[in-house]
Amino acid sequence: MSDENGVPQAWETLTTETAYDCSAFEVVHESVRLPDGTETGFDTVREPEAVVVLAFTPDDEVVVIEEWRQAVGRTNRGLPAGTLEPDEDPKTAAKRELTEETGYVAGRVEPLTTVEPSNGLANSVHHHFVAHDCRPTGERNLDADESIRVETADYDDLLSALAVDDLRDGRSALCLLYYDRFEGSER
């Protein structure tokens, strides 16, 4: 890959080693050569792809979760989300995660967008979906480290919560704003 003047931009990876590995992610250290020939190190977080689900009930309420987030030391309010299983397609994962975390089953699931939220330091890929006609007819199946409270909320109230820093989960914020900007008129 080159810039507009034909100067190469891609880094050459010389070596790769896992510096830390746990069940949710790994930290990888690479020795790289920059386009100007400089050799340096670069650390990256690698994790499975994830899904985020904006789930509407038949009466247009949004299914919302509250979950403790150790990294920030507080309970966060947001949308159901989770990682893909090996060889699982994102739409299947969205349906599964919605049911596992909330007990809601979607009548219809459609893709919204796919983003790389932290591509300066992680290989994270988040697939955002909107689910319609969601009903609490499934069985929750939380992971051992999940403690989730489920509720429903008014869509416009959630958008307002973003404006006053009452909904700070970045995945959820992006999903709501993307839907509002590009898909919301279809509601």
C-alpha positions in Angstrom: 0.0 0.0 0.0 1.3 3.4 -1.0 0.3 7.0 -0.2 -0.7 9.5 -2.9 3.0 10.0 -3.9 3.7 6.3 -4.3 5.6 6.0 -1.0 5.0 2.7 0.7 2.9 2.8 3.9 2.7 -0.8 4.9 4.9 -2.1 7.7 6.8 -5.4 7.2 6.3 -7.9 10.1 9.6 -9.5 11.0 8.6 -11.6 14.0 5.4 -12.2 16.0 5.0 -13.6 19.5 2.2 -13.9 22.0 3.2 -11.8 25.0 0.0 -12.6 27.0 -3.0 -14.9 26.4 -6.3 -15.2 28.3 -9.7 -16.5 27.4 -11.0 -13.2 26.0 -8.0 -11.8 24.1 -4.3 -12.0 23.6 -1.5 -9.4 23.4 0.8 -9.9 20.5 4.3 -8.4 20.2 5.6 -7.9 16.7 9.0 -6.7 15.5 8.3 -4.6 12.4 10.2 -2.6 9.8 8.6 0.7 8.9 8.6 2.1 5.3 11.7 4.2 6.1 13.6 1.1 7.2 13.4 1.7 10.9 12.9 -1.5 13.0 10.8 -1.2 16.1 8.3 -3.1 18.2 4.5 -2.9 18.2 2.0 -4.5 20.6 -1.5 -5.4 19.5 -4.6 -6.7 21.3 -6.2 -9.6 19.3 -9.7 -10.8 20.1 -12.5 -12.6 18.4 -15.0 -10.6 16.3 -18.1 -9.4 18.2 -21.7 -8.4 17.6 -23.8 -5.7 19.0 -27.6 -5.9 18.8 -30.1 -3.0 18.8 -33.2 -5.1 19.7 -36.7 -3.7 19.4 -39.7 -5.3 21.1 -43.1 -5.4 19.2 -44.1 -2.1 21.0 -40.8 -0.4 19.9 -39.1 -0.6 23.2 -35.3 -1.4 23.1 -33.9 -4.3 25.0 -31.1 -2.9 27.3 -28.7 -4.6 29.6 -26.8 -3.4 32.7 -23.6 -5.2 33.4 -20.6 -4.7 35.7 -17.5 -3.6 33.8 -14.4 -4.2 35.9 -12.1 -2.2 33.6 -14.0 1.0 34.4 -15.2 0.0 37.9 -18.9 0.5 37.3 -22.1 -0.9 36.0 -22.6 0.1 32.3 -25.9 0.4 30.5 -25.9 -0.7 26.9 -27.1 -3.1 24.2 -26.6 -6.9 24.2 -23.2 -7.8 22.7 -20.7 -10.6 22.6 -18.1 -12.5 20.7 -18.5 -14.9 17.8 -17.8 -18.6 18.4 -15.2 -20.2 16.1 -16.6 -20.5 12.5 -19.9 -18.7 13.5 -21.3 -16.2 11.1 -22.1 -12.7 12.6 -25.9 -12.9 12.1 -26.1 -16.2 13.9 -24.0 -14.8 16.7 -26.3 -11.8 17.0 -29.3 -14.0 17.5 -27.5 -16.2 20.0 -26.0 -13.4 22.0 -29.4 -11.6 22.3 -31.0 -14.7 23.7 -28.2 -15.8 25.9 -27.8 -12.4 27.5 -31.5 -11.3 27.7 -33.8 -14.2 27.1 -35.3 -12.3 24.1 -35.7 -14.0 20.8 -35.7 -11.9 17.6 -38.3 -12.3 14.9 -36.0 -10.6 12.3 -32.4 -9.6 12.4 -30.7 -7.3 9.9 -27.1 -6.0 9.6 -26.4 -2.3 10.2 -22.7 -1.9 9.9 -19.3 -3.4 10.6 -16.6 -1.3 12.3 -13.0 -1.5 13.6 -13.4 0.5 16.8 -9.8 0.5 18.0 -7.7 -0.3 14.9 -4.7 1.7 16.2 -4.1 -0.9 18.9 -6.5 -3.8 18.4 -7.8 -6.0 15.6 -11.4 -5.7 17.0 -14.2 -6.1 14.5 -17.7 -5.3 15.7 -20.8 -6.3 13.6 -23.8 -4.2 14.5 -27.3 -5.5 13.9 -30.9 -4.4 14.4 -33.4 -7.0 15.6 -37.2 -6.6 15.4 -40.2 -8.2 17.0 -38.1 -9.4 20.0 -40.0 -11.3 22.7 -38.8 -12.7 26.0 -39.4 -16.3 25.1 -35.9 -17.7 25.1 -33.7 -19.1 27.9 -30.8 -16.9 29.2 -27.4 -18.6 29.3 -24.9 -16.2 30.8 -21.1 -16.8 30.8 -19.6 -17.5 34.2 -18.3 -13.9 34.5 -21.5 -12.2 33.4 -23.9 -10.6 35.8 -26.6 -8.9 33.6 -29.8 -7.1 34.5 -32.3 -6.8 31.6 -34.8 -4.1 31.0 -36.5 -2.3 28.1 -36.2 1.4 27.4 -37.7 4.0 25.1 -35.5 4.5 22.0 -35.6 8.3 22.2 -34.7 8.1 25.9 -31.6 6.1 25.0 -30.6 8.7 22.5 -31.1 11.4 25.1 -29.0 9.4 27.6 -26.1 9.6 25.1 -26.2 13.4 25.2 -25.9 13.5 29.0 -23.2 10.8 29.4 -25.7 8.4 30.9 -25.0 5.7 28.3 -21.2 5.5 27.9 -20.7 2.0 26.3 -19.0 2.9 23.0 -20.4 -0.1 21.1 -23.9 0.8 22.1 -23.5 4.5 21.4 -22.2 3.8 17.9 -25.0 1.3 17.2 -27.7 3.7 18.3 -26.3 6.7 16.5 -25.7 4.7 13.3 -29.3 3.4 13.4 -30.6 6.9 14.1 -28.6 8.5 11.3 -29.0 5.9 8.5 -32.0 3.6 9.4 -34.1 5.4 12.0 -36.6 6.9 9.5 -37.8 3.4 8.8 -39.1 3.0 12.4 
